[in-house]
PDB file of C-alpha atoms and ligand atoms in Angstrom:
ATOM      1  CA  MET A   1      41.309  78.800 117.898  1.00 52.00           C
ATOM      2  CA  ILE A   2      43.244  75.915 116.165  1.00 60.00           C
ATOM      3  CA  ALA A   3      44.155  77.681 113.063  1.00 71.00           C
ATOM      4  CA  GLY A   4      46.021  80.797 114.098  1.00 81.00           C
ATOM      5  CA  ARG A   5      46.923  80.224 117.730  1.00 89.00           C
ATOM      6  CA  ASP A   6      47.806  76.742 118.803  1.00 93.00           C
ATOM      7  CA  THR A   7      49.756  75.903 115.654  1.00 96.00           C
ATOM      8  CA  THR A   8      51.970  79.055 116.014  1.00 96.00           C
ATOM      9  CA  ALA A   9      52.233  78.643 119.732  1.00 96.00           C
ATOM     10  CA  SER A  10      53.582  75.106 119.349  1.00 97.00           C
ATOM     11  CA  THR A  11      55.881  76.129 116.621  1.00 98.00           C
ATOM     12  CA  LEU A  12      57.400  78.764 118.869  1.00 98.00           C
ATOM     13  CA  THR A  13      57.579  76.176 121.664  1.00 98.00           C
ATOM     14  CA  PHE A  14      59.449  73.839 119.490  1.00 98.00           C
ATOM     15  CA  ALA A  15      61.632  76.361 118.085  1.00 98.00           C
ATOM     16  CA  THR A  16      62.776  77.499 121.749  1.00 98.00           C
ATOM     17  CA  TYR A  17      63.382  73.776 122.334  1.00 98.00           C
ATOM     18  CA  ALA A  18      65.649  73.726 119.312  1.00 98.00           C
ATOM     19  CA  LEU A  19      67.417  76.736 120.628  1.00 98.00           C
ATOM     20  CA  ALA A  20      68.102  74.942 123.812  1.00 98.00           C
ATOM     21  CA  MET A  21      69.100  71.580 122.402  1.00 98.00           C
ATOM     22  CA  TYR A  22      71.489  72.984 119.690  1.00 98.00           C
ATOM     23  CA  PRO A  23      73.420  76.070 121.183  1.00 98.00           C
ATOM     24  CA  ASN A  24      75.761  76.140 117.944  1.00 98.00           C
ATOM     25  CA  ILE A  25      72.408  76.597 115.742  1.00 98.00           C
ATOM     26  CA  MET A  26      71.415  79.337 118.262  1.00 98.00           C
ATOM     27  CA  ALA A  27      74.768  81.124 118.016  1.00 98.00           C
ATOM     28  CA  LYS A  28      74.528  81.047 114.230  1.00 98.00           C
ATOM     29  CA  LEU A  29      70.998  82.586 114.219  1.00 98.00           C
ATOM     30  CA  ARG A  30      72.033  85.291 116.678  1.00 98.00           C
ATOM     31  CA  ALA A  31      74.782  86.228 114.407  1.00 98.00           C
ATOM     32  CA  GLU A  32      72.335  86.429 111.556  1.00 98.00           C
ATOM     33  CA  VAL A  33      70.031  88.646 113.669  1.00 98.00           C
ATOM     34  CA  MET A  34      72.756  90.778 114.758  1.00 98.00           C
ATOM     35  CA  GLU A  35      74.202  91.333 111.059  1.00 98.00           C
ATOM     36  CA  LYS A  36      70.750  91.958 109.655  1.00 98.00           C
ATOM     37  CA  VAL A  37      68.785  93.739 112.374  1.00 98.00           C
ATOM     38  CA  GLY A  38      71.299  94.600 115.038  1.00 97.00           C
ATOM     39  CA  PRO A  39      70.846  94.377 118.962  1.00 97.00           C
ATOM     40  CA  THR A  40      67.671  96.422 119.304  1.00 96.00           C
ATOM     41  CA  ARG A  41      65.871  97.545 116.137  1.00 97.00           C
ATOM     42  CA  ARG A  42      62.328  96.211 115.370  1.00 97.00           C
ATOM     43  CA  PRO A  43      62.612  93.928 112.403  1.00 98.00           C
ATOM     44  CA  THR A  44      60.811  94.715 109.236  1.00 97.00           C
ATOM     45  CA  TYR A  45      59.358  92.530 106.467  1.00 96.00           C
ATOM     46  CA  ASP A  46      62.381  93.144 104.337  1.00 97.00           C
ATOM     47  CA  ASP A  47      64.730  91.971 107.211  1.00 97.00           C
ATOM     48  CA  VAL A  48      62.607  88.829 107.662  1.00 98.00           C
ATOM     49  CA  ARG A  49      62.711  88.051 103.832  1.00 97.00           C
ATOM     50  CA  GLU A  50      66.631  88.326 103.909  1.00 97.00           C
ATOM     51  CA  MET A  51      67.226  86.110 106.851  1.00 98.00           C
ATOM     52  CA  LYS A  52      67.673  82.841 104.920  1.00 98.00           C
ATOM     53  CA  TYR A  53      69.020  80.931 108.100  1.00 98.00           C
ATOM     54  CA  LEU A  54      66.176  81.992 110.255  1.00 98.00           C
ATOM     55  CA  ARG A  55      63.697  80.667 107.451  1.00 98.00           C
ATOM     56  CA  ALA A  56      65.650  77.477 107.280  1.00 98.00           C
ATOM     57  CA  PHE A  57      65.541  77.283 111.092  1.00 99.00           C
ATOM     58  CA  ILE A  58      61.869  77.597 111.204  1.00 98.00           C
ATOM     59  CA  ASN A  59      61.308  75.209 108.373  1.00 98.00           C
ATOM     60  CA  GLU A  60      63.686  72.541 110.032  1.00 98.00           C
ATOM     61  CA  THR A  61      61.433  73.070 113.253  1.00 98.00           C
ATOM     62  CA  LEU A  62      58.239  72.626 111.245  1.00 98.00           C
ATOM     63  CA  ARG A  63      59.888  69.379 109.522  1.00 98.00           C
ATOM     64  CA  LEU A  64      60.668  67.553 112.672  1.00 98.00           C
ATOM     65  CA  PHE A  65      57.922  68.979 115.081  1.00 98.00           C
ATOM     66  CA  PRO A  66      55.030  69.769 112.687  1.00 98.00           C
ATOM     67  CA  SER A  67      52.320  71.281 114.849  1.00 97.00           C
ATOM     68  CA  VAL A  68      49.659  69.634 112.537  1.00 97.00           C
ATOM     69  CA  PRO A  69      51.060  66.106 112.574  1.00 97.00           C
ATOM     70  CA  PHE A  70      48.342  64.138 111.009  1.00 96.00           C
ATOM     71  CA  ASN A  71      45.645  64.888 108.510  1.00 94.00           C
ATOM     72  CA  VAL A  72      42.677  63.444 106.482  1.00 94.00           C
ATOM     73  CA  ARG A  73      41.461  63.461 103.158  1.00 93.00           C
ATOM     74  CA  ASP A  74      38.400  62.063 101.514  1.00 94.00           C
ATOM     75  CA  SER A  75      38.516  60.541  97.973  1.00 96.00           C
ATOM     76  CA  VAL A  76      35.638  61.820  95.662  1.00 96.00           C
ATOM     77  CA  ASN A  77      36.238  59.256  92.796  1.00 97.00           C
ATOM     78  CA  ALA A  78      37.850  55.875  93.069  1.00 97.00           C
ATOM     79  CA  THR A  79      41.494  55.732  92.194  1.00 96.00           C
ATOM     80  CA  THR A  80      44.747  54.025  92.724  1.00 96.00           C
ATOM     81  CA  PHE A  81      48.019  54.969  94.443  1.00 92.00           C
ATOM     82  CA  PRO A  82      51.204  54.050  92.790  1.00 90.00           C
ATOM     83  CA  PRO A  83      53.236  51.359  94.386  1.00 91.00           C
ATOM     84  CA  THR A  84      55.924  52.411  96.853  1.00 80.00           C
ATOM     85  CA  SER A  85      58.628  49.955  95.605  1.00 83.00           C
ATOM     86  CA  ALA A  86      59.095  47.852  92.556  1.00 87.00           C
ATOM     87  CA  ASN A  87      57.618  44.707  94.138  1.00 90.00           C
ATOM     88  CA  ASP A  88      54.474  46.207  95.406  1.00 92.00           C
ATOM     89  CA  LYS A  89      51.132  46.583  93.669  1.00 94.00           C
ATOM     90  CA  PRO A  90      49.147  49.758  93.291  1.00 94.00           C
ATOM     91  CA  VAL A  91      46.826  50.530  96.191  1.00 93.00           C
ATOM     92  CA  TYR A  92      43.087  50.799  95.076  1.00 95.00           C
ATOM     93  CA  ILE A  93      41.146  53.705  96.825  1.00 96.00           C
ATOM     94  CA  PRO A  94      37.242  53.396  96.628  1.00 97.00           C
ATOM     95  CA  ALA A  95      35.303  56.604  96.121  1.00 98.00           C
ATOM     96  CA  ARG A  96      34.212  58.426  99.319  1.00 97.00           C
ATOM     97  CA  THR A  97      36.886  56.992 101.561  1.00 97.00           C
ATOM     98  CA  SER A  98      38.682  58.705 104.231  1.00 97.00           C
ATOM     99  CA  ILE A  99      42.445  58.412 104.049  1.00 94.00           C
ATOM    100  CA  ALA A 100      44.529  59.355 106.958  1.00 95.00           C
ATOM    101  CA  TYR A 101      48.115  60.412 106.719  1.00 95.00           C
ATOM    102  CA  SER A 102      50.927  61.421 109.004  1.00 97.00           C
ATOM    103  CA  VAL A 103      53.025  64.469 108.033  1.00 98.00           C
ATOM    104  CA  PHE A 104      55.023  63.792 111.125  1.00 97.00           C
ATOM    105  CA  LEU A 105      56.246  60.501 109.890  1.00 97.00           C
ATOM    106  CA  MET A 106      56.608  61.830 106.237  1.00 97.00           C
ATOM    107  CA  HIS A 107      58.945  64.369 107.370  1.00 98.00           C
ATOM    108  CA  ARG A 108      61.243  61.807 109.020  1.00 98.00           C
ATOM    109  CA  ARG A 109      61.539  59.328 106.381  1.00 96.00           C
ATOM    110  CA  THR A 110      65.045  58.699 105.199  1.00 97.00           C
ATOM    111  CA  ASP A 111      64.054  57.676 101.800  1.00 94.00           C
ATOM    112  CA  LEU A 112      62.545  61.090 101.175  1.00 96.00           C
ATOM    113  CA  TRP A 113      65.061  63.133 103.387  1.00 98.00           C
ATOM    114  CA  GLY A 114      68.233  61.385 103.269  1.00 98.00           C
ATOM    115  CA  PRO A 115      70.100  59.191 105.761  1.00 98.00           C
ATOM    116  CA  ASP A 116      70.349  62.195 108.293  1.00 98.00           C
ATOM    117  CA  ALA A 117      66.585  62.710 108.180  1.00 98.00           C
ATOM    118  CA  LEU A 118      66.432  62.440 112.061  1.00 98.00           C
ATOM    119  CA  GLU A 119      69.077  65.002 112.619  1.00 98.00           C
ATOM    120  CA  PHE A 120      68.043  68.761 113.487  1.00 98.00           C
ATOM    121  CA  ASP A 121      69.953  70.436 110.817  1.00 98.00           C
ATOM    122  CA  PRO A 122      68.624  73.796 109.222  1.00 98.00           C
ATOM    123  CA  ASP A 123      71.224  73.704 106.535  1.00 98.00           C
ATOM    124  CA  ARG A 124      69.523  70.892 104.747  1.00 98.00           C
ATOM    125  CA  PHE A 125      66.977  73.781 103.433  1.00 98.00           C
ATOM    126  CA  LEU A 126      70.070  75.653 102.131  1.00 98.00           C
ATOM    127  CA  ASP A 127      72.623  73.387 100.826  1.00 98.00           C
ATOM    128  CA  GLU A 128      72.714  70.526  98.158  1.00 98.00           C
ATOM    129  CA  ARG A 129      70.268  68.547 100.078  1.00 98.00           C
ATOM    130  CA  LEU A 130      67.637  71.061  99.115  1.00 98.00           C
ATOM    131  CA  HIS A 131      68.233  70.419  95.407  1.00 98.00           C
ATOM    132  CA  LYS A 132      68.312  66.612  96.023  1.00 98.00           C
ATOM    133  CA  TYR A 133      65.509  65.955  97.983  1.00 98.00           C
ATOM    134  CA  LEU A 134      62.704  68.857  98.292  1.00 98.00           C
ATOM    135  CA  THR A 135      62.996  70.822  95.175  1.00 98.00           C
ATOM    136  CA  PRO A 136      62.376  67.780  92.807  1.00 97.00           C
ATOM    137  CA  ASN A 137      59.711  66.375  95.264  1.00 96.00           C
ATOM    138  CA  PRO A 138      58.125  69.423  97.093  1.00 97.00           C
ATOM    139  CA  PHE A 139      55.139  67.590  98.628  1.00 96.00           C
ATOM    140  CA  ILE A 140      57.582  65.792 101.033  1.00 97.00           C
ATOM    141  CA  PHE A 141      57.233  69.034 103.231  1.00 98.00           C
ATOM    142  CA  LEU A 142      53.622  69.663 104.183  1.00 97.00           C
ATOM    143  CA  PRO A 143      53.524  71.573 107.599  1.00 98.00           C
ATOM    144  CA  PHE A 144      50.975  73.906 106.030  1.00 97.00           C
ATOM    145  CA  ASN A 145      49.391  71.170 103.929  1.00 96.00           C
ATOM    146  CA  ALA A 146      49.140  71.862 100.118  1.00 94.00           C
ATOM    147  CA  GLY A 147      46.738  72.420  97.333  1.00 92.00           C
ATOM    148  CA  PRO A 148      43.344  74.220  97.428  1.00 91.00           C
ATOM    149  CA  ARG A 149      42.958  74.204 101.324  1.00 92.00           C
ATOM    150  CA  ILE A 150      46.584  75.035 102.025  1.00 95.00           C
ATOM    151  CA  CYS A 151      46.854  77.104 105.346  1.00 96.00           C
ATOM    152  CA  LEU A 152      45.525  80.664 104.604  1.00 96.00           C
ATOM    153  CA  GLY A 153      47.843  82.021 107.375  1.00 96.00           C
ATOM    154  CA  GLN A 154      51.087  80.638 106.183  1.00 97.00           C
ATOM    155  CA  GLN A 155      52.879  83.826 105.220  1.00 97.00           C
ATOM    156  CA  PHE A 156      51.548  85.384 108.451  1.00 97.00           C
ATOM    157  CA  ALA A 157      52.972  82.480 110.528  1.00 97.00           C
ATOM    158  CA  TYR A 158      56.206  82.731 109.164  1.00 98.00           C
ATOM    159  CA  ASN A 159      56.335  86.437 109.857  1.00 97.00           C
ATOM    160  CA  GLU A 160      54.976  86.228 113.321  1.00 97.00           C
ATOM    161  CA  THR A 161      57.382  83.219 114.140  1.00 98.00           C
ATOM    162  CA  SER A 162      60.306  85.251 112.701  1.00 98.00           C
ATOM    163  CA  PHE A 163      59.429  88.353 114.468  1.00 98.00           C
ATOM    164  CA  MET A 164      58.981  86.512 117.861  1.00 98.00           C
ATOM    165  CA  LEU A 165      62.354  84.757 117.404  1.00 98.00           C
ATOM    166  CA  ILE A 166      64.315  87.788 116.265  1.00 98.00           C
ATOM    167  CA  LYS A 167      63.073  89.544 119.370  1.00 98.00           C
ATOM    168  CA  LEU A 168      63.918  86.576 121.689  1.00 98.00           C
ATOM    169  CA  LEU A 169      67.507  86.237 119.926  1.00 98.00           C
ATOM    170  CA  GLN A 170      68.075  90.181 120.505  1.00 98.00           C
ATOM    171  CA  SER A 171      67.335  89.838 124.172  1.00 98.00           C
ATOM    172  CA  PHE A 172      68.761  86.380 125.189  1.00 98.00           C
ATOM    173  CA  ASP A 173      71.984  84.677 124.087  1.00 97.00           C
ATOM    174  CA  ALA A 174      71.459  81.419 125.686  1.00 98.00           C
ATOM    175  CA  VAL A 175      68.503  78.911 126.410  1.00 98.00           C
ATOM    176  CA  THR A 176      68.708  75.896 128.674  1.00 98.00           C
ATOM    177  CA  LEU A 177      66.300  73.180 129.442  1.00 97.00           C
ATOM    178  CA  ASP A 178      65.112  73.441 133.141  1.00 96.00           C
ATOM    179  CA  GLU A 179      64.098  69.747 133.600  1.00 90.00           C
ATOM    180  CA  ALA A 180      64.249  70.132 137.441  1.00 91.00           C
ATOM    181  CA  SER A 181      61.418  72.869 137.449  1.00 93.00           C
ATOM    182  CA  GLN A 182      58.977  70.899 135.203  1.00 91.00           C
ATOM    183  CA  PRO A 183      56.016  69.024 136.623  1.00 93.00           C
ATOM    184  CA  SER A 184      57.252  65.592 137.417  1.00 91.00           C
ATOM    185  CA  ASP A 185      54.608  63.934 135.306  1.00 89.00           C
ATOM    186  CA  SER A 186      55.924  65.594 132.050  1.00 89.00           C
ATOM    187  CA  ARG A 187      59.422  64.488 132.576  1.00 89.00           C
ATOM    188  CA  ILE A 188      60.719  61.972 130.205  1.00 90.00           C
ATOM    189  CA  PRO A 189      60.447  58.339 131.141  1.00 89.00           C
ATOM    190  CA  SER A 190      63.965  56.516 131.450  1.00 90.00           C
ATOM    191  CA  SER A 191      62.580  53.757 129.394  1.00 94.00           C
ATOM    192  CA  TRP A 192      62.692  56.350 126.192  1.00 93.00           C
ATOM    193  CA  SER A 193      66.550  56.235 126.337  1.00 92.00           C
ATOM    194  CA  THR A 194      66.679  52.748 124.790  1.00 94.00           C
ATOM    195  CA  VAL A 195      64.005  53.508 121.920  1.00 94.00           C
ATOM    196  CA  PRO A 196      65.241  53.895 118.289  1.00 90.00           C
ATOM    197  CA  GLY A 197      64.928  57.175 116.648  1.00 92.00           C
ATOM    198  CA  ARG A 198      64.627  60.712 118.135  1.00 95.00           C
ATOM    199  CA  GLN A 199      62.705  59.398 120.968  1.00 94.00           C
ATOM    200  CA  ALA A 200      65.716  58.495 122.781  1.00 95.00           C
ATOM    201  CA  ILE A 201      67.232  61.913 122.527  1.00 94.00           C
ATOM    202  CA  GLU A 202      64.021  64.203 122.952  1.00 95.00           C
ATOM    203  CA  ARG A 203      64.005  66.029 126.141  1.00 94.00           C
ATOM    204  CA  PHE A 204      60.241  67.083 126.047  1.00 93.00           C
ATOM    205  CA  PHE A 205      57.016  65.214 126.077  1.00 93.00           C
ATOM    206  CA  PRO A 206      54.998  65.660 122.829  1.00 94.00           C
ATOM    207  CA  LYS A 207      51.338  65.128 122.934  1.00 95.00           C
ATOM    208  CA  ILE A 208      48.611  65.399 120.331  1.00 94.00           C
ATOM    209  CA  HIS A 209      45.027  66.422 120.310  1.00 89.00           C
ATOM    210  CA  LEU A 210      44.389  67.804 117.013  1.00 89.00           C
ATOM    211  CA  THR A 211      47.882  69.806 117.141  1.00 95.00           C
ATOM    212  CA  MET A 212      51.040  68.646 118.670  1.00 97.00           C
ATOM    213  CA  TYR A 213      52.237  70.363 121.857  1.00 96.00           C
ATOM    214  CA  ALA A 214      54.609  69.957 124.831  1.00 96.00           C
ATOM    215  CA  HIS A 215      52.865  68.219 127.674  1.00 95.00           C
ATOM    216  CA  LYS A 216      52.680  70.643 130.558  1.00 95.00           C
ATOM    217  CA  GLY A 217      54.850  73.073 128.896  1.00 95.00           C
ATOM    218  CA  LEU A 218      58.447  73.564 127.934  1.00 96.00           C
ATOM    219  CA  TRP A 219      60.569  74.676 130.957  1.00 96.00           C
ATOM    220  CA  VAL A 220      63.622  76.595 130.271  1.00 97.00           C
ATOM    221  CA  LYS A 221      65.979  79.218 131.620  1.00 98.00           C
ATOM    222  CA  MET A 222      67.239  82.084 129.471  1.00 98.00           C
ATOM    223  CA  ARG A 223      70.229  84.186 129.900  1.00 98.00           C
ATOM    224  CA  GLU A 224      69.638  87.886 129.272  1.00 97.00           C
ATOM    225  CA  VAL A 225      72.028  89.985 127.103  1.00 96.00           C
ATOM    226  CA  ASN A 226      73.347  93.112 128.558  1.00 84.00           C
ATOM    227  CA  ASN A 227      72.933  95.495 125.552  1.00 68.00           C
TER     228      ASN A 227
HETATM  229  C1  HEM B   1      53.081  77.607 112.164  1.00 66.58           C
HETATM  230  C2  HEM B   1      51.803  77.887 112.133  1.00 66.58           C
HETATM  231  C3  HEM B   1      50.789  77.389 111.346  1.00 66.58           C
HETATM  232  C4  HEM B   1      50.614  75.789 110.867  1.00 66.58           C
HETATM  233  C5  HEM B   1      51.815  74.731 111.124  1.00 66.58           C
HETATM  234  C6  HEM B   1      49.466  75.734 110.212  1.00 66.58           C
HETATM  235  C7  HEM B   1      48.952  74.614 109.567  1.00 66.58           C
HETATM  236  C8  HEM B   1      47.920  74.528 108.845  1.00 66.58           C
HETATM  237  C9  HEM B   1      47.465  73.177 108.179  1.00 66.58           C
HETATM  238  C10 HEM B   1      48.171  71.848 107.977  1.00 66.58           C
HETATM  239  C11 HEM B   1      46.214  73.611 107.593  1.00 66.58           C
HETATM  240  C12 HEM B   1      45.379  72.545 106.591  1.00 66.58           C
HETATM  241  C13 HEM B   1      44.251  71.969 107.485  1.00 66.58           C
HETATM  242  C14 HEM B   1      43.681  71.050 106.587  1.00 66.58           C
HETATM  243  O1  HEM B   1      44.198  69.979 105.963  1.00 66.58           O
HETATM  244  O2  HEM B   1      42.501  71.249 106.243  1.00 66.58           O
HETATM  245  C15 HEM B   1      45.735  74.975 107.989  1.00 66.58           C
HETATM  246  C16 HEM B   1      44.782  75.522 107.499  1.00 66.58           C
HETATM  247  C17 HEM B   1      44.280  76.856 107.913  1.00 66.58           C
HETATM  248  N1  HEM B   1      45.097  77.798 108.669  1.00 66.58           N
HETATM  249 FE1  HEM B   1      47.072  77.398 109.417  1.00 66.58          FE
HETATM  250  N2  HEM B   1      48.737  76.965 110.252  1.00 66.58           N
HETATM  251  C18 HEM B   1      49.598  77.952 110.958  1.00 66.58           C
HETATM  252  C19 HEM B   1      49.183  79.142 111.147  1.00 66.58           C
HETATM  253  C20 HEM B   1      48.045  79.774 110.883  1.00 66.58           C
HETATM  254  C21 HEM B   1      47.837  81.068 111.119  1.00 66.58           C
HETATM  255  C22 HEM B   1      48.631  82.147 111.925  1.00 66.58           C
HETATM  256  C23 HEM B   1      46.537  81.462 110.619  1.00 66.58           C
HETATM  257  C24 HEM B   1      45.641  82.723 110.499  1.00 66.58           C
HETATM  258  C25 HEM B   1      46.193  84.018 110.952  1.00 66.58           C
HETATM  259  C26 HEM B   1      46.057  80.234 109.943  1.00 66.58           C
HETATM  260  C27 HEM B   1      44.944  80.148 109.297  1.00 66.58           C
HETATM  261  C28 HEM B   1      44.330  78.856 108.793  1.00 66.58           C
HETATM  262  C29 HEM B   1      43.297  78.746 108.057  1.00 66.58           C
HETATM  263  C30 HEM B   1      42.051  79.921 107.990  1.00 66.58           C
HETATM  264  C31 HEM B   1      43.060  77.523 107.492  1.00 66.58           C
HETATM  265  C32 HEM B   1      41.979  76.835 106.721  1.00 66.58           C
HETATM  266  C33 HEM B   1      42.109  77.042 105.272  1.00 66.58           C
HETATM  267  C34 HEM B   1      41.125  76.197 104.505  1.00 66.58           C
HETATM  268  O3  HEM B   1      40.589  75.251 104.794  1.00 66.58           O
HETATM  269  O4  HEM B   1      40.769  76.739 103.294  1.00 66.58           O
HETATM  270  N3  HEM B   1      47.002  79.288 110.169  1.00 66.58           N
HETATM  271  N4  HEM B   1      46.782  75.550 108.818  1.00 66.58           N
END
């Protein structure tokens, strides 16, 4: 059930987390939902296709919180990887070798995404940063992998995630983390507050088996809209 269920469930969990963490972004998303779909109508494929900010929000969620954070590929033939900086040498890869790589770390690299790589900002998929970083170097963004074994359900996943988020945003106008309710062994240790990077600001406990998930769930409160 990894392919079609855990990945999408985790992505929706991380998207809900982002709504709680970034109320201004949630307000912007709701405005797009109200403009394109309205307060109650069921969204269509055409609606989803036109909702650029929603797609950018989902991409930003998949960038910072990719539900498949690590992957492995095996070399068929011997090859070399180019050096990563001018002073390095190429890396020799023998034939029939497993090479593990981290999409999670790639998605957070400032040399690939710019100095604000650790910030949650959907606009990076819409403004000049898109043309500066992603368009010329599309393999920096691999939540669904790439090449012949790319995720078969990618479009389904975007539609499913979009549909769920639109219905959620039609029904609720505020999401807050409910840390008091969550199981005590899933609370963020206070020692995290001094660690560099996003670990210091994160309010949920990410864990990994094959996919990444919120340990013991994400605990939130939502305010229902009075339509
Ligand atoms: C946000 C949601 C999803 C994410 C992040 C995701 C991610 C991925 C990734 C990274 C792979 C490549 C694994 C590899 O390297 O071999 C993959 C493969 C696959 N995914 Fe998804 N996936 C998602 C949703 C779905 C859904 C909804 C379906 C089906 C309805 C699906 C079906 C598949 C299948 C069948 C493969 C295997 C493709 C192959 O090996 O040829 N995925 N997915």
